[in-house]
Amino acid sequence: NAKHYASVLKAHAQRRSAAGAKKAVALLSEMEQRHFDATIIADDNALRTKSGYVVETKDVAKPDLVCYAITIDAFANSRLPEASVVALRLLEAVETKFSNGDESMKPNARLYTAAILSLVHSPYIEEVGEDENFHNRRPQNNAKRAWGILERMKESDVKPNSFSYNYVINCCASQQNRDAQDKKEAFSIAVKAFQELRAATALEPDDSCIIDPYHPDSFTYAFMLKCCNNLLGEGNLHMKVASQTFKACCSAGYLNDAVLDRLWNGVSPDQFFDLVDVGAERVSIERHSREC
């Protein structure tokens, strides 16, 4: 049944490889076909009467939300060039099932977030002809597409979490090889995602970071610094945004090696040490105020 299939799907997904993702989607297709065939048999009175065969609900391998989530996860982590195309098609399949009346297939944050992650690791490319391949096609603007998925989440009354926003920001940072206009749009989306996540945190109780994963974390700040490095050229704006991001990170208590590495890669050594000194002082002040 679906639980047995889900266990095998999970094993394929845990390989975090192209082969694992391909086996996962093949197995999901097998489940869909088996469920479709069983439904036809169950609904065909003549065939059922002639054979005496009755399909029990427990024997129908209907893929559930967990099976789709595992398969989308598998592609999100596969690094296949077509991973985002497959992941978004699977998400759309779930949305279609739900819109057609299957209440058990209401998309959740895990599905939407995994779809966004697939855009970080693989470019989304439109339809490919028989004589073309993914490597020779220019990918679409993944930053816009990632933000679009986030908007779909909210429209579907699914609350994004920190992972959702973090992957949108990281997706924006991955636009470094795009033209100037694409970089500008990607940075604007990253800032919007960052501000929206921080604003949502401000609406939560003081202990929201403990009870709800809906707040900036070390990845949020590291990805924002990555955006500065990849999308902003050297200059005052780069330094201003990097400085503000780093100071906010220190104030929030999320300074770690990943954040320091991103900062080091984006500013001069003198600027780095000046900011680290300010950050250390800020952390000390914040810690003292909490203790008081």
Coordinates of C-alpha atoms in Angstrom, one line a residue:
N1 CA 0.0 0.0 0.0
A2 CA 1.0 3.7 0.1
K3 CA 2.9 3.3 3.3
H4 CA 5.1 0.6 1.9
Y5 CA 5.7 2.6 -1.3
A6 CA 6.6 5.7 0.8
S7 CA 9.3 3.7 2.7
V8 CA 11.0 2.8 -0.6
L9 CA 10.5 6.3 -1.9
K10 CA 12.2 7.7 1.2
A11 CA 15.2 5.3 0.7
H12 CA 15.6 6.6 -2.9
A13 CA 15.3 10.2 -1.7
Q14 CA 17.9 9.8 1.0
R15 CA 20.5 8.9 -1.6
R16 CA 20.3 12.6 -2.7
S17 CA 21.4 11.6 -6.2
A18 CA 20.2 11.8 -9.7
A19 CA 19.7 8.0 -9.8
G20 CA 17.7 8.1 -6.6
A21 CA 15.4 10.9 -7.9
K22 CA 14.7 9.0 -11.2
K23 CA 13.9 5.8 -9.3
A24 CA 11.6 7.8 -7.0
V25 CA 9.6 9.3 -9.8
A26 CA 9.4 5.9 -11.6
L27 CA 8.0 4.4 -8.4
L28 CA 5.5 7.3 -8.0
S29 CA 4.3 6.7 -11.6
E30 CA 3.9 3.0 -10.8
M31 CA 1.7 3.9 -7.9
E32 CA -0.4 6.2 -10.0
Q33 CA -0.8 3.6 -12.7
R34 CA -1.7 0.9 -10.2
H35 CA -4.3 3.1 -8.5
F36 CA -5.7 4.1 -11.9
D37 CA -6.0 0.5 -13.0
A38 CA -7.5 -0.6 -9.7
T39 CA -10.1 2.2 -9.9
I40 CA -11.1 1.1 -13.4
I41 CA -11.5 -2.5 -12.2
A42 CA -13.5 -1.5 -9.2
D43 CA -15.8 0.7 -11.3
D44 CA -16.4 -1.8 -14.0
N45 CA -19.5 -3.8 -12.9
A46 CA -19.4 -6.2 -15.8
L47 CA -15.7 -7.1 -15.2
R48 CA -16.2 -7.3 -11.5
T49 CA -19.2 -9.6 -11.9
K50 CA -17.4 -11.8 -14.4
S51 CA -14.2 -12.2 -12.4
G52 CA -15.6 -12.0 -9.0
Y53 CA -12.7 -9.7 -8.1
V54 CA -13.4 -6.8 -5.7
V55 CA -10.7 -4.1 -5.1
E56 CA -10.4 -3.2 -1.4
T57 CA -9.5 0.4 -0.5
K58 CA -6.4 -0.8 1.4
D59 CA -5.1 -2.5 -1.7
V60 CA -5.3 0.6 -3.9
A61 CA -1.8 2.2 -4.0
K62 CA -3.1 5.8 -4.1
P63 CA -0.1 8.1 -3.8
D64 CA -0.7 10.4 -0.9
L65 CA 0.8 13.8 0.0
V66 CA 3.8 12.2 1.7
C67 CA 4.7 10.2 -1.4
Y68 CA 4.6 13.4 -3.5
A69 CA 6.6 15.4 -0.9
I70 CA 9.3 12.7 -0.8
T71 CA 9.6 12.6 -4.6
I72 CA 9.8 16.4 -4.9
D73 CA 12.4 16.4 -2.1
A74 CA 14.4 13.8 -4.1
F75 CA 14.5 16.0 -7.2
A76 CA 15.2 19.2 -5.1
N77 CA 18.4 17.5 -3.9
S78 CA 19.4 15.6 -7.0
R79 CA 21.2 18.5 -8.9
L80 CA 19.7 17.2 -12.1
P81 CA 19.5 19.9 -14.7
E82 CA 15.8 19.2 -15.2
A83 CA 15.0 18.8 -11.5
S84 CA 13.1 22.0 -11.1
V85 CA 10.9 21.2 -14.1
V86 CA 9.9 17.8 -12.7
A87 CA 9.5 19.2 -9.1
L88 CA 7.1 22.0 -10.3
R89 CA 5.1 19.6 -12.4
L90 CA 4.7 17.3 -9.4
L91 CA 3.6 20.3 -7.3
E92 CA 1.1 21.3 -10.0
A93 CA -0.2 17.7 -10.1
V94 CA -0.9 17.9 -6.3
E95 CA -2.6 21.3 -6.7
T96 CA -4.8 19.8 -9.5
K97 CA -5.8 16.9 -7.4
F98 CA -6.8 19.2 -4.6
S99 CA -8.7 21.6 -6.8
N100 CA -10.6 18.6 -8.3
G101 CA -12.0 17.8 -4.8
D102 CA -9.4 15.5 -3.2
E103 CA -9.2 17.2 0.3
S104 CA -6.4 14.8 1.3
M105 CA -4.1 16.4 -1.3
K106 CA -4.0 19.9 0.0
P107 CA -0.5 21.1 -0.7
N108 CA 1.5 22.0 2.4
A109 CA 4.6 24.1 3.2
R110 CA 6.9 21.1 2.7
L111 CA 5.8 20.7 -0.9
Y112 CA 6.1 24.3 -1.8
T113 CA 9.4 24.8 0.0
A114 CA 10.9 21.7 -1.7
A115 CA 9.8 23.1 -5.1
I116 CA 11.6 26.4 -4.3
L117 CA 14.7 24.5 -3.3
S118 CA 14.7 22.7 -6.7
L119 CA 15.1 26.1 -8.3
V120 CA 18.2 26.8 -6.2
H121 CA 19.9 23.7 -7.4
S122 CA 18.7 23.6 -11.0
P123 CA 17.6 26.2 -13.5
Y124 CA 14.0 26.2 -14.7
I125 CA 13.9 25.8 -18.4
E126 CA 10.8 26.0 -20.6
E127 CA 9.7 23.3 -23.0
V128 CA 12.6 21.6 -24.8
G129 CA 12.4 20.3 -28.3
E130 CA 13.6 16.9 -29.5
D131 CA 16.8 18.4 -30.9
E132 CA 17.6 20.5 -27.8
N133 CA 18.8 19.7 -24.3
F134 CA 18.8 21.4 -21.0
H135 CA 22.4 22.4 -21.0
N136 CA 22.0 24.5 -24.2
R137 CA 19.0 26.4 -23.1
R138 CA 19.0 29.7 -21.2
P139 CA 17.2 29.3 -17.8
Q140 CA 14.3 31.4 -16.8
N141 CA 14.5 34.0 -14.0
N142 CA 14.4 31.7 -11.1
A143 CA 14.2 34.5 -8.6
K144 CA 10.8 35.6 -10.0
R145 CA 9.6 32.0 -10.2
A146 CA 10.6 31.3 -6.6
W147 CA 8.8 34.4 -5.4
G148 CA 5.8 33.3 -7.5
I149 CA 5.7 29.9 -5.6
L150 CA 5.9 31.8 -2.3
E151 CA 2.9 33.9 -3.4
R152 CA 1.0 30.7 -4.4
M153 CA 1.6 29.3 -0.9
K154 CA 0.0 32.4 0.7
E155 CA -2.9 32.4 -1.7
S156 CA -3.5 28.7 -0.9
D157 CA -3.6 29.6 2.8
V158 CA -0.3 27.8 3.5
K159 CA 2.0 29.6 5.8
P160 CA 5.6 29.9 4.6
N161 CA 8.3 29.1 7.1
S162 CA 12.0 30.1 7.5
F163 CA 13.1 27.5 5.0
S164 CA 10.6 28.9 2.4
Y165 CA 12.0 32.4 2.7
N166 CA 15.6 31.2 2.9
Y167 CA 15.4 29.2 -0.3
V168 CA 13.8 32.2 -2.1
I169 CA 16.8 34.4 -1.0
N170 CA 19.3 31.7 -1.9
C171 CA 17.6 31.3 -5.3
C172 CA 18.0 35.0 -5.8
A173 CA 21.7 34.8 -5.0
S174 CA 22.1 32.1 -7.6
Q175 CA 21.4 34.7 -10.4
Q176 CA 25.0 35.9 -10.5
N177 CA 25.5 34.9 -14.1
R178 CA 22.4 36.9 -15.3
D179 CA 22.3 40.3 -16.9
A180 CA 22.2 43.5 -14.9
Q181 CA 18.4 43.8 -15.0
D182 CA 17.9 40.3 -13.8
K183 CA 20.4 40.9 -11.0
K184 CA 18.5 44.0 -9.9
E185 CA 15.2 42.2 -9.9
A186 CA 16.7 39.3 -8.0
F187 CA 18.1 41.5 -5.3
S188 CA 14.8 43.3 -5.0
I189 CA 13.1 40.0 -4.4
A190 CA 15.7 38.9 -1.9
V191 CA 15.3 42.1 0.1
K192 CA 11.5 41.7 0.0
A193 CA 11.7 38.1 1.2
F194 CA 14.1 39.1 4.0
Q195 CA 12.0 42.1 5.2
E196 CA 8.8 40.0 5.0
L197 CA 10.3 37.3 7.2
R198 CA 11.6 39.8 9.7
A199 CA 8.3 41.6 9.8
A200 CA 6.4 38.4 10.5
T201 CA 8.8 37.7 13.3
A202 CA 8.0 41.0 14.9
L203 CA 4.3 40.0 15.0
E204 CA 5.1 36.9 17.0
P205 CA 5.6 36.5 20.8
D206 CA 9.1 37.1 22.1
D207 CA 9.7 33.3 22.2
S208 CA 8.5 32.8 18.6
C209 CA 11.9 31.5 17.6
I210 CA 11.3 28.6 20.0
I211 CA 7.7 27.8 19.2
D212 CA 7.5 28.6 15.5
P213 CA 10.2 28.2 12.8
Y214 CA 9.0 31.5 11.2
H215 CA 12.0 33.8 11.9
P216 CA 15.4 34.7 10.3
D217 CA 18.2 32.4 11.2
S218 CA 21.9 32.0 10.4
F219 CA 21.1 30.8 6.9
T220 CA 18.9 33.9 6.3
Y221 CA 21.8 36.2 7.0
A222 CA 24.4 34.1 5.2
F223 CA 22.2 34.0 2.1
M224 CA 21.6 37.7 2.2
L225 CA 25.3 38.3 2.3
K226 CA 25.6 35.9 -0.6
C227 CA 23.1 38.1 -2.5
C228 CA 25.3 41.1 -1.8
N229 CA 28.3 39.4 -3.1
N230 CA 26.7 37.9 -6.3
L231 CA 24.2 40.6 -7.2
L232 CA 25.8 43.9 -6.2
G233 CA 29.0 45.3 -7.6
E234 CA 31.7 46.8 -5.4
G235 CA 30.6 50.1 -4.0
N236 CA 28.8 52.0 -1.3
L237 CA 25.5 50.1 -1.8
H238 CA 27.2 46.7 -1.4
M239 CA 29.0 47.9 1.7
K240 CA 25.9 49.5 3.2
V241 CA 23.7 46.4 2.8
A242 CA 26.4 44.0 3.9
S243 CA 27.1 46.1 7.0
Q244 CA 23.4 46.3 7.9
T245 CA 22.9 42.6 7.4
F246 CA 25.9 41.6 9.4
K247 CA 24.9 43.9 12.3
A248 CA 21.4 42.6 12.3
C249 CA 22.8 39.0 12.4
C250 CA 24.9 39.8 15.4
S251 CA 22.0 41.5 17.2
A252 CA 19.9 38.4 16.6
G253 CA 22.6 36.1 17.9
Y254 CA 23.0 34.1 14.7
L255 CA 26.7 34.8 13.9
N256 CA 28.5 31.7 12.7
D257 CA 31.3 30.6 10.4
A258 CA 29.1 30.6 7.3
V259 CA 28.1 34.2 7.9
L260 CA 31.7 35.3 8.5
D261 CA 32.8 33.4 5.3
R262 CA 30.2 35.3 3.2
L263 CA 31.2 38.6 4.7
W264 CA 34.9 37.9 4.1
N265 CA 34.2 37.1 0.5
G266 CA 32.4 40.3 -0.1
V267 CA 34.4 43.1 1.6
S268 CA 38.0 44.1 1.9
P269 CA 40.1 42.8 4.9
D270 CA 40.0 46.2 6.6
Q271 CA 36.3 46.5 6.2
F272 CA 35.8 42.9 7.5
F273 CA 37.8 43.4 10.7
D274 CA 36.1 46.8 11.3
L275 CA 32.7 45.1 11.0
V276 CA 33.7 42.1 13.1
D277 CA 34.8 44.5 15.9
V278 CA 31.5 46.3 15.7
G279 CA 29.7 43.0 15.7
A280 CA 31.5 41.7 18.7
E281 CA 30.6 44.9 20.6
R282 CA 27.0 44.7 19.5
V283 CA 26.8 41.0 20.6
S284 CA 28.2 42.0 24.0
I285 CA 25.7 44.8 24.4
E286 CA 22.8 42.6 23.4
R287 CA 23.8 39.8 25.8
H288 CA 24.2 42.3 28.6
S289 CA 20.7 43.8 28.0
R290 CA 19.1 40.3 28.1
E291 CA 20.8 39.5 31.3
C292 CA 19.5 42.7 32.9

